[in-house]
Tab-separated table of C-alpha atoms and ligand atoms in Angstrom:
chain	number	residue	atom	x	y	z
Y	20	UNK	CA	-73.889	-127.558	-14.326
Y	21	UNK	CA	-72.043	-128.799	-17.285
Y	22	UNK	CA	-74.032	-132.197	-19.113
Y	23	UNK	CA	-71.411	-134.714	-18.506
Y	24	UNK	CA	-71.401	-133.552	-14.592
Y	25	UNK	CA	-74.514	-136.080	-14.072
Y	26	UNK	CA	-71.703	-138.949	-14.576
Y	27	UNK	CA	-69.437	-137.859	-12.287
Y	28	UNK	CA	-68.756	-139.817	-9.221
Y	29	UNK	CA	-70.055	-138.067	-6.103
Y	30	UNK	CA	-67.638	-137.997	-2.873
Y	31	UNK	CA	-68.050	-136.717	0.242
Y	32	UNK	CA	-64.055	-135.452	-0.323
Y	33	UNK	CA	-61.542	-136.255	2.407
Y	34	UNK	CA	-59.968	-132.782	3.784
Y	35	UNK	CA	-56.385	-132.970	4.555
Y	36	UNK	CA	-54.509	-131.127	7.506
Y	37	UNK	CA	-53.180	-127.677	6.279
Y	38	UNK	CA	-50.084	-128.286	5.068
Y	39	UNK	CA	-49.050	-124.548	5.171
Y	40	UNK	CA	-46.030	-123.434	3.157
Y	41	UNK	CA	-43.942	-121.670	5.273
Y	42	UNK	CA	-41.517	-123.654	7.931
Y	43	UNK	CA	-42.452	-120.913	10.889
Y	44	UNK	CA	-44.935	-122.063	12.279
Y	45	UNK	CA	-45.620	-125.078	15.400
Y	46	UNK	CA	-46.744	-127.780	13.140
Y	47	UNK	CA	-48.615	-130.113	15.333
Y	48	UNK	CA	-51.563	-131.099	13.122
Y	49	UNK	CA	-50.928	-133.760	10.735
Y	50	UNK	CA	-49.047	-136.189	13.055
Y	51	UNK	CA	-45.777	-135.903	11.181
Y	52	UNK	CA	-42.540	-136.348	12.722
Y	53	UNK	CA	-40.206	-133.852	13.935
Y	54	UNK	CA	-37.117	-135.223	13.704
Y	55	UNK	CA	-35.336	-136.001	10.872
Y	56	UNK	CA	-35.666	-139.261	8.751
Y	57	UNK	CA	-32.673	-141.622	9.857
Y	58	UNK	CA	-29.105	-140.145	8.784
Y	59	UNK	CA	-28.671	-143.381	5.462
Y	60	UNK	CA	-31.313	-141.409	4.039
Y	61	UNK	CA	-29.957	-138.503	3.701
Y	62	UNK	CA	-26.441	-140.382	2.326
Y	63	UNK	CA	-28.252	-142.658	0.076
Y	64	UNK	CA	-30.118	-139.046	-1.525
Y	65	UNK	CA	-26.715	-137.610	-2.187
Y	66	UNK	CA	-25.118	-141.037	-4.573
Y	67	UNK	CA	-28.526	-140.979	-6.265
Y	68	UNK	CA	-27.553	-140.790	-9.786
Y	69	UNK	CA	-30.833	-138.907	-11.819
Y	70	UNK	CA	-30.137	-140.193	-14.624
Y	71	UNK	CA	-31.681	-143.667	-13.069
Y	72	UNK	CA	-34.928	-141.656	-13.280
Y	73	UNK	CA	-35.116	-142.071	-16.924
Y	74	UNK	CA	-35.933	-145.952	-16.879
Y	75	UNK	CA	-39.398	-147.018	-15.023
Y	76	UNK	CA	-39.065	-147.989	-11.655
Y	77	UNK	CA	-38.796	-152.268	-10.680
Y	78	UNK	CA	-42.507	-153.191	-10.357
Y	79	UNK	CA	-41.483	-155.227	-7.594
Y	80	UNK	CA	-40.214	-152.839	-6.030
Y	81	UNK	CA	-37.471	-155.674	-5.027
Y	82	UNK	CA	-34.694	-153.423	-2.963
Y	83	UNK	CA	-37.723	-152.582	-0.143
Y	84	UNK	CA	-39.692	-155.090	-0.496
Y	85	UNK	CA	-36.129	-157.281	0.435
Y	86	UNK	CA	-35.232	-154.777	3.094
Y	87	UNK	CA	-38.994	-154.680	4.735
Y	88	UNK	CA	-38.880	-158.954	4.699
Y	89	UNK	CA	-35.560	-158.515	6.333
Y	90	UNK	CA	-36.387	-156.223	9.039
Y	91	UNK	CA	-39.919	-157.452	9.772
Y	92	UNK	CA	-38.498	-161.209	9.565
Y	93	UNK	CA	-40.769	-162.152	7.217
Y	94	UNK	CA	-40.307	-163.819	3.856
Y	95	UNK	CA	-40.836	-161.259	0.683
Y	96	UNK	CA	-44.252	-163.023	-0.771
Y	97	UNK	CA	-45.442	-162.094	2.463
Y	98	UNK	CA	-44.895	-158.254	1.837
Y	99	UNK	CA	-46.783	-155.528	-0.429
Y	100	UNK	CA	-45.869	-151.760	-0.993
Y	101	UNK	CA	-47.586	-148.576	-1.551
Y	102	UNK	CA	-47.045	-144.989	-2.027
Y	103	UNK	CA	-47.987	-144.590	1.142
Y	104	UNK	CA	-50.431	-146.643	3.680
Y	105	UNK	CA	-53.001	-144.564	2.214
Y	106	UNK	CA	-52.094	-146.173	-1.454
Y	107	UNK	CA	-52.095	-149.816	0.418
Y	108	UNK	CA	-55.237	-149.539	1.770
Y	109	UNK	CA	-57.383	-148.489	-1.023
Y	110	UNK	CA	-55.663	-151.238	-3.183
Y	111	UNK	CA	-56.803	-153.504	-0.177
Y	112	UNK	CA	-60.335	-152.420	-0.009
Y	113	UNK	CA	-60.257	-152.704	-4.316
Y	114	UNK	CA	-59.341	-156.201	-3.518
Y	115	UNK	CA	-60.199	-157.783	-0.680
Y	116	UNK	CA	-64.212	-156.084	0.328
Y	117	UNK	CA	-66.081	-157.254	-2.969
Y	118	UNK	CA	-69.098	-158.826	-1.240
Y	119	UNK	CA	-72.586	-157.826	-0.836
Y	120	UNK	CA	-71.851	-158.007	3.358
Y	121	UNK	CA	-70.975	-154.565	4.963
Y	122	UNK	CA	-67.856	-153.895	5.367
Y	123	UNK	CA	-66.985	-152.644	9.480
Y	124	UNK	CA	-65.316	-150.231	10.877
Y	125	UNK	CA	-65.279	-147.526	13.965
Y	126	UNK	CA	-68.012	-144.459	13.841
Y	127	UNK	CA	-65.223	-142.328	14.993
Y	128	UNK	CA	-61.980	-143.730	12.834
Y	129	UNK	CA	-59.982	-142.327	10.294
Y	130	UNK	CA	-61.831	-140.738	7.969
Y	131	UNK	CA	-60.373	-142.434	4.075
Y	132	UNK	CA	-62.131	-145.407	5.355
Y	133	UNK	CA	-65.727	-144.133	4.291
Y	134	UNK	CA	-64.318	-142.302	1.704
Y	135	UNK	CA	-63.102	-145.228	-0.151
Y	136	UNK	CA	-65.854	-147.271	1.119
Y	137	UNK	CA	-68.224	-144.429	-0.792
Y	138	UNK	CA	-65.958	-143.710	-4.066
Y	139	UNK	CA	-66.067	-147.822	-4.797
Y	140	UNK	CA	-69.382	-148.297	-3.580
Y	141	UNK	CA	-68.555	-150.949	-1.044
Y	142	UNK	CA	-71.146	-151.426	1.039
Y	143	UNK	CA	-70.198	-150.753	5.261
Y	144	UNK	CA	-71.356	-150.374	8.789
Y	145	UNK	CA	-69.935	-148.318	11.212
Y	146	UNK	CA	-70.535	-149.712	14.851
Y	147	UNK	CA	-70.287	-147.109	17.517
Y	148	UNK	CA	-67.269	-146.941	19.804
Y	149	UNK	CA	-68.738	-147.285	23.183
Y	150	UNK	CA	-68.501	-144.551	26.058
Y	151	UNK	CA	-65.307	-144.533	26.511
Y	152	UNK	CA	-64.513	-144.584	23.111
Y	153	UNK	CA	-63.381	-147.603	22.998
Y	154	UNK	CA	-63.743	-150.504	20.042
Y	155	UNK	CA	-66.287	-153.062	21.110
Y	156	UNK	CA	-65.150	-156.618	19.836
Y	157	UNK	CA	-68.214	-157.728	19.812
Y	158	UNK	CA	-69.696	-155.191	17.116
Y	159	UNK	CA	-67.354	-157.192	15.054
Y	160	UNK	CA	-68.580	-160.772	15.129
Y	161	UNK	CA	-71.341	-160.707	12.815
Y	162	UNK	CA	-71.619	-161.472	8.894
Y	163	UNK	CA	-69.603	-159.096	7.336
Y	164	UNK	CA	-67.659	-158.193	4.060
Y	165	UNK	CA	-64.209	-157.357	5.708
Y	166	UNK	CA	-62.942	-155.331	8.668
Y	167	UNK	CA	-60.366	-152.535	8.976
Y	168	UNK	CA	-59.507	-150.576	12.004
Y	169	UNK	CA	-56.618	-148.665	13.154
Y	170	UNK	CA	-54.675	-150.484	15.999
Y	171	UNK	CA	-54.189	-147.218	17.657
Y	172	UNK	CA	-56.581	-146.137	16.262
Y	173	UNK	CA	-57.084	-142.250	15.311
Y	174	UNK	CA	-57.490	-139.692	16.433
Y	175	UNK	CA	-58.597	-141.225	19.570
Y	176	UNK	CA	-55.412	-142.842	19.923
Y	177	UNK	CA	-56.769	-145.607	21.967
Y	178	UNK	CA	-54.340	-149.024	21.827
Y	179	UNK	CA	-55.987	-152.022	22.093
Y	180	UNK	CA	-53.810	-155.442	23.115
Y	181	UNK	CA	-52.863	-158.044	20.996
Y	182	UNK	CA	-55.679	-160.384	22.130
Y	183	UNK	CA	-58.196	-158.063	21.133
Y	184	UNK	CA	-56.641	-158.201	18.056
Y	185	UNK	CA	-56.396	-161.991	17.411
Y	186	UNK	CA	-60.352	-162.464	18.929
Y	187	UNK	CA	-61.936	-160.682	15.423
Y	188	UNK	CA	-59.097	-161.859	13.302
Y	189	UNK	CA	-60.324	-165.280	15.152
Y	190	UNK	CA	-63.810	-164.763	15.062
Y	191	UNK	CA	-64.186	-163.769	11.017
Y	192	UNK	CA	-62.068	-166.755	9.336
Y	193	UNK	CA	-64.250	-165.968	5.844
Y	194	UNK	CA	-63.153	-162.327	5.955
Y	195	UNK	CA	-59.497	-160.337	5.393
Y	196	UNK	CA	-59.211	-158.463	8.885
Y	197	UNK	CA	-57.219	-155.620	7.457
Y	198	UNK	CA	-55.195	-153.883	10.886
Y	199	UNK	CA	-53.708	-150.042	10.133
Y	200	UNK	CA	-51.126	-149.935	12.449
Y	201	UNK	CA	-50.089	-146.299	11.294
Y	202	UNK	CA	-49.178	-145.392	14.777
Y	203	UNK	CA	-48.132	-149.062	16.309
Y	204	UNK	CA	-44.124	-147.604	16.647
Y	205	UNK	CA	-45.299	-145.421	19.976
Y	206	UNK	CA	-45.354	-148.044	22.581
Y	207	UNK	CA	-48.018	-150.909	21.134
Y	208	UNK	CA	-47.424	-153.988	20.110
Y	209	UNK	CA	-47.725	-155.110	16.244
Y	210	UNK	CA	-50.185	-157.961	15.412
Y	211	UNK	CA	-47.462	-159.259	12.538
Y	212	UNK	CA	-46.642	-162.403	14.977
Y	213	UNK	CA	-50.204	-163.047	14.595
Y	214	UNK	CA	-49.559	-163.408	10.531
Y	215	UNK	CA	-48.270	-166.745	9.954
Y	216	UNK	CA	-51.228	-168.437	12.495
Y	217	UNK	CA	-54.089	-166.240	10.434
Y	218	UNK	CA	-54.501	-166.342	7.069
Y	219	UNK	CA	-56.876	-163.199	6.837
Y	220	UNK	CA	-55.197	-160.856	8.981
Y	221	UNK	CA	-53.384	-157.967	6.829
Y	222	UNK	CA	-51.054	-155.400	8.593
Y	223	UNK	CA	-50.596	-152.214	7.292
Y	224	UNK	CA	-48.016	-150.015	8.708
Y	225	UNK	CA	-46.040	-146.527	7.449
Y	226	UNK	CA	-43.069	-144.765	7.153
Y	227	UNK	CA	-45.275	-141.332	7.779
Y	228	UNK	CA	-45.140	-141.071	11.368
Y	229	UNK	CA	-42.202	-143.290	13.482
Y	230	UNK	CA	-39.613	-143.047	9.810
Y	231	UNK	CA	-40.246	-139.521	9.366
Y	232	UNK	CA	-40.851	-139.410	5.679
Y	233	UNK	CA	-44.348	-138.487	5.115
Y	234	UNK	CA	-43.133	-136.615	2.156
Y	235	UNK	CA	-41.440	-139.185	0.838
Y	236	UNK	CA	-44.940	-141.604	0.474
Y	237	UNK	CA	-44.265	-144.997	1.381
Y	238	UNK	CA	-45.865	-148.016	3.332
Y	239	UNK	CA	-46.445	-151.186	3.201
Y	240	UNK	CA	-48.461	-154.327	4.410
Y	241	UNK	CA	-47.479	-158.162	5.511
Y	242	UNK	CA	-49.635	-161.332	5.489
Y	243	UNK	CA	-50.108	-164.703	4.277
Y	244	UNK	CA	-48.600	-164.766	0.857
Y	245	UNK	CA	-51.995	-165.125	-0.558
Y	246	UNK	CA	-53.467	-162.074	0.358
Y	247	UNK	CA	-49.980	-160.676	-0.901
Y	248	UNK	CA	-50.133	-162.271	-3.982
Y	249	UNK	CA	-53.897	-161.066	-4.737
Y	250	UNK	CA	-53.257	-157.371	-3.874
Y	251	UNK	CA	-50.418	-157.823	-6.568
Y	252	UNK	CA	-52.372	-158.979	-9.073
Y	253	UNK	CA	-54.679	-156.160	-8.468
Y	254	UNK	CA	-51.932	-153.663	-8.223
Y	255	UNK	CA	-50.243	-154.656	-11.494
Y	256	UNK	CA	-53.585	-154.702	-13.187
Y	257	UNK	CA	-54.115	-150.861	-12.354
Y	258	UNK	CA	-50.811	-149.493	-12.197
Y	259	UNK	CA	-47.787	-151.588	-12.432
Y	260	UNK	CA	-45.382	-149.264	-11.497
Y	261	UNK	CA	-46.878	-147.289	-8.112
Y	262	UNK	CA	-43.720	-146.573	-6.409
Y	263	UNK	CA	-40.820	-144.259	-7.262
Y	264	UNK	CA	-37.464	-145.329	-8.007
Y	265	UNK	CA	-36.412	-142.500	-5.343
Y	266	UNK	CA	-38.649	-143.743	-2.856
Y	267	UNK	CA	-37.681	-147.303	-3.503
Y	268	UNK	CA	-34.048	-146.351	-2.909
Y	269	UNK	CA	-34.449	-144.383	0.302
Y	270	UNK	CA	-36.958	-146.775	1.513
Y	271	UNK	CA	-34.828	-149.193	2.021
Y	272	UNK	CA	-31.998	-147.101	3.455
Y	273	UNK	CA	-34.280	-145.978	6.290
Y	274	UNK	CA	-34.563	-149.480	7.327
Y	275	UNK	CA	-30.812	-149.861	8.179
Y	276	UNK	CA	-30.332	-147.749	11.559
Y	277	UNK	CA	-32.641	-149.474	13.895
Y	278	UNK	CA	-30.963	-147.325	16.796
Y	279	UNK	CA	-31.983	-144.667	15.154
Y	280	UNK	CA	-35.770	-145.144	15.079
Y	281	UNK	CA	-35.566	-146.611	18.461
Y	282	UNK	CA	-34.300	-143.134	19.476
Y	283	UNK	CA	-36.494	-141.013	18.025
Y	284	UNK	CA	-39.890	-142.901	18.356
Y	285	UNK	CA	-38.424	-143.324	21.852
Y	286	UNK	CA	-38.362	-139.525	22.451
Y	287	UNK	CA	-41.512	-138.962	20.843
Y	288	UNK	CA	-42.877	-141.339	23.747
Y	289	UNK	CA	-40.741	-139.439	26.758
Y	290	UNK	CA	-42.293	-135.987	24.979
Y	291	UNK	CA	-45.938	-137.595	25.370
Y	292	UNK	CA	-46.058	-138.798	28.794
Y	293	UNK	CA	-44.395	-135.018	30.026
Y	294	UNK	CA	-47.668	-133.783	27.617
Y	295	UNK	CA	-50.290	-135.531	29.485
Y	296	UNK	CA	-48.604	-134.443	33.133
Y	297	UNK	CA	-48.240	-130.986	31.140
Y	298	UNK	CA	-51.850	-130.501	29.925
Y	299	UNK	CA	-53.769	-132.089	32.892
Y	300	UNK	CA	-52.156	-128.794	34.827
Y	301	UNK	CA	-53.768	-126.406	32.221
Y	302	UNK	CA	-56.927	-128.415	33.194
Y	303	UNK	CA	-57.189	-130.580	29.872
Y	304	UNK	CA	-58.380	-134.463	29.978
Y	305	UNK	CA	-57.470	-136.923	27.234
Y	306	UNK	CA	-57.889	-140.155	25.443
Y	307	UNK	CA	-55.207	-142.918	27.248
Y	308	UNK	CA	-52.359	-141.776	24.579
Y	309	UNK	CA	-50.577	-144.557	22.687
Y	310	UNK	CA	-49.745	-142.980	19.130
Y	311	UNK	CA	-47.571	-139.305	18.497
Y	312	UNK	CA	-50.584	-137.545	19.182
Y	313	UNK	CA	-52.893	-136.592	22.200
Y	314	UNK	CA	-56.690	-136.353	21.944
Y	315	UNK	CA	-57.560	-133.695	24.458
Y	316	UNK	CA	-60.250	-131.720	25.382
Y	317	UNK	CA	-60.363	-128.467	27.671
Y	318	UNK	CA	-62.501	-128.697	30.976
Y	319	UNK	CA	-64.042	-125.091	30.376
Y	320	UNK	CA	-62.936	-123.430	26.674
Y	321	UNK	CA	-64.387	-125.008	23.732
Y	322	UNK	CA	-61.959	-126.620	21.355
Y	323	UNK	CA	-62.798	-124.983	18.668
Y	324	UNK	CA	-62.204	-121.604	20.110
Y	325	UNK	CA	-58.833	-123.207	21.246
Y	326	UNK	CA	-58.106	-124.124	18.083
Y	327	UNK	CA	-58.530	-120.920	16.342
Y	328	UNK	CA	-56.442	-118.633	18.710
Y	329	UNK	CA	-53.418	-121.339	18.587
Y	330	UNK	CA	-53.977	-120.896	14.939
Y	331	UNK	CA	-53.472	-117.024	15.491
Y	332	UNK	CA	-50.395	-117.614	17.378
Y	333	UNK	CA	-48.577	-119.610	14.798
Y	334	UNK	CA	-49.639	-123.046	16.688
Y	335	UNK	CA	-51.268	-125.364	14.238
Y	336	UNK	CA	-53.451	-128.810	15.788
Y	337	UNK	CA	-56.174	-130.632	14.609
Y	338	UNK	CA	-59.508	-130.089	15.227
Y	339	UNK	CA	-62.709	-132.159	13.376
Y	340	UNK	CA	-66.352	-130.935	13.453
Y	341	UNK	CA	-67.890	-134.368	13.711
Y	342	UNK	CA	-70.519	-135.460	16.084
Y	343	UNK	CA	-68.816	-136.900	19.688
Y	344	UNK	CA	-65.850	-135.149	18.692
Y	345	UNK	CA	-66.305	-131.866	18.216
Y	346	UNK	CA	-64.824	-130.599	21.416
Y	347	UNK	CA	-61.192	-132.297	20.875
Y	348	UNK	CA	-58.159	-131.025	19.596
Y	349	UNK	CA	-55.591	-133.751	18.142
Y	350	UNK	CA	-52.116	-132.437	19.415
Y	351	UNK	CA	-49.489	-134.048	17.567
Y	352	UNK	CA	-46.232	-134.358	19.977
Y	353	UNK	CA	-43.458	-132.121	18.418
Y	354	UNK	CA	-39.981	-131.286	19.793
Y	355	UNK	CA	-39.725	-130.822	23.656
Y	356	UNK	CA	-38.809	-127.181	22.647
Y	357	UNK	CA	-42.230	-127.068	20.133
Y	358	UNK	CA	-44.484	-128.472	23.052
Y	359	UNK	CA	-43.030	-125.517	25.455
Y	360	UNK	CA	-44.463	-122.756	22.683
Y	361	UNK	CA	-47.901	-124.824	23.256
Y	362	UNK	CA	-47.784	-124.892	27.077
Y	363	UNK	CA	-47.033	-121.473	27.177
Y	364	UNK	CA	-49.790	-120.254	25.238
Y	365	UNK	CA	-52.218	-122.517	26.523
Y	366	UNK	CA	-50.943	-121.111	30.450
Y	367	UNK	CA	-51.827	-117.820	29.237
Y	368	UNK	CA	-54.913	-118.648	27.492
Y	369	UNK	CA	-57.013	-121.072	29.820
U	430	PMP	N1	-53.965	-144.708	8.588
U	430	PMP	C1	-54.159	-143.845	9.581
U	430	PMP	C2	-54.895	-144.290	10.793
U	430	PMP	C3	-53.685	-142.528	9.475
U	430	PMP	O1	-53.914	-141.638	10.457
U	430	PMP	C4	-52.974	-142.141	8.319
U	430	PMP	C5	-52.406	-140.748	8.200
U	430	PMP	N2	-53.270	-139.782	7.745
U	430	PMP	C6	-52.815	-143.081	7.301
U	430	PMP	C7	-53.306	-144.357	7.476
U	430	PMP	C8	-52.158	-142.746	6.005
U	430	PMP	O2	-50.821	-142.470	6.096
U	430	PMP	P1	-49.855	-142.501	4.860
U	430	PMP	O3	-50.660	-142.594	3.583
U	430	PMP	O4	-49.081	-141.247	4.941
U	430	PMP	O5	-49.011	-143.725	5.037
């Protein structure tokens, strides 16, 4: 132990998906997309001149923030961006959970939540989902310092209506409701028509999952312009310039083929509902799907053991040793063709 390691922030560190670095394998563990990002991207990459990359990027990050108000029919004070959602969120919980009320959110949710909670010492609560692991509204009606959840949310992949939505964003008027709507693109429907009737609801969406450019680390959020103009401030306060000038560019060029993403998250959804006819033959049951992932468990082999022999076979999927949990695997949907290398393993192994 080195002297100075007394004063070192302690965290309970986040652990990514393997990310591993060869292209061979089934990658069906970090809920990325398998198809490529829409065809403008690839165009706008080609004309981008490097020697742009010399200057600092705009710190308003004008061309996406434009091109995300356009497409989202929403006026630009009403939109913030991040290199990623991830980015968006912590800049969120830096600037909107700064009371001495616990901040709320699921037992069994994605996991950054508590990180972040822990690294800025926020206080928080995290009310159990209830048997069926479901959110119960009415865990979230009490005095509070600010909500997030994930509308699906992960890696249950559970979807919960609209109304649900709007009754906490209703019920906590002295709170930012903060919604992660990482997966909303795979059949749900978005809470942003809820934005201009609530002042304190905050939707954060990605272009990780249904715009296929996890790599590329963008997302965003849209609310009142209040809540937009506060995360600013606290942005440009801490690091003025957080997105790329690359990412900027092909942002916004992503956000021209709408019949693109309709395609692709559409097949996503076809692959899905084939999965759950697919896997309930091989004897698995699952979480009611509404994201680009399945939460499944085996009737008779332990997930874990699952887990490791796809592993062996080139198969990667997600599987978390947490309490209630622990005998899941989180599939994410891949190709038609990439699912078939699953079901046949799976028909030989179970
Ligand atoms: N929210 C949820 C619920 C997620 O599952 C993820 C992906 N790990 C994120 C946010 C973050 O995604 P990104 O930073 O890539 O936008």
């Amino acid at each position: 132990m080195y002297p100075w390691q007394k004063n070192v922030r302690k965290v309970d560190p986040y652990v990514p998906g393997e990310q591993p670095k060869t292209l061979d394998v089934t990658k069906l563990n970090t809920n990325e997309n398998p198809y490529p990002p829409a065809p403008g991207v690839a165009e706008a990459l080609k004309t981008m001149d490097a020697d742009l990359f010399r200057r600092y990027p705009d710190p308003d990050a004008s061309i996406l923030v434009d091109a995300l108000a356009k497409t989202y029919h929403v006026k630009k004070e009403q939109v913030f961006v991040g290199v990623g959602s991830d980015d968006v969120i912590a800049m969120s919980f830096m600037t909107f959970f700064n009371s001495d009320q616990p901040v709320l959110f699921p037992d069994v949710t994605y996991a950054f939540y508590k990180v972040w909670a822990e690294m800025l010492q926020i206080p928080y609560e995290t009310p159990a989902l209830d048997e069926n692991f479901r959110i119960r509204a009415e865990d979230y009606k009490k005095p509070n310092g600010g909500i997030i959840f994930p509308n699906p949310n992960a890696p249950t992949s559970i979807y919960e209506p609209l109304s649900f939505v709007e009754d906490i964003v209703k019920a906590n008027p002295d709170s930012v409701v903060i919604v992660d709507e990482a997966y909303i693109d795979f059949g749900g429907t978005s809470a942003l028509s809820l934005i201009d009737k609530y002042d304190n609801l905050l939707v954060v969406q990605t272009y990780s999952k249904s715009r296929s450019m996890a790599g590329m680390r963008i997302g965003f959020c849209i609310g009142n312009e209040a809540l937009i103009a506060a995360l600013n401030a606290v942005k440009n306060s801490y690091n003025s310039y957080t997105m790329s000038e690359a990412a900027l560019t092909l942002g916004a060029a992503a956000l021209a083929d709408e019949a693109y993403f309709k395609e692709t998250t559409g097949k996503i959804v076809r692959t899905r509902e084939e999965a759950k006819k697919r896997l309930t033959e091989l004897d698995f049951t699952f979480l009611p799907p509404m994201a680009n992932f399945i939460f499944a468990s085996h009737k008779t082999v332990a997930a874990k053991e699952l887990f490791e022999a796809l592993r062996a076979e080139g198969i990667f999927v997600r599987y978390f040793d947490k309490p209630r949990i622990n005998n899941y695997l989180r599939i994410t949907i891949g190709t038609p063709e990439q699912m078939e290398k699953l079901y046949t393993f799976l028909k030989k192994y179970v």
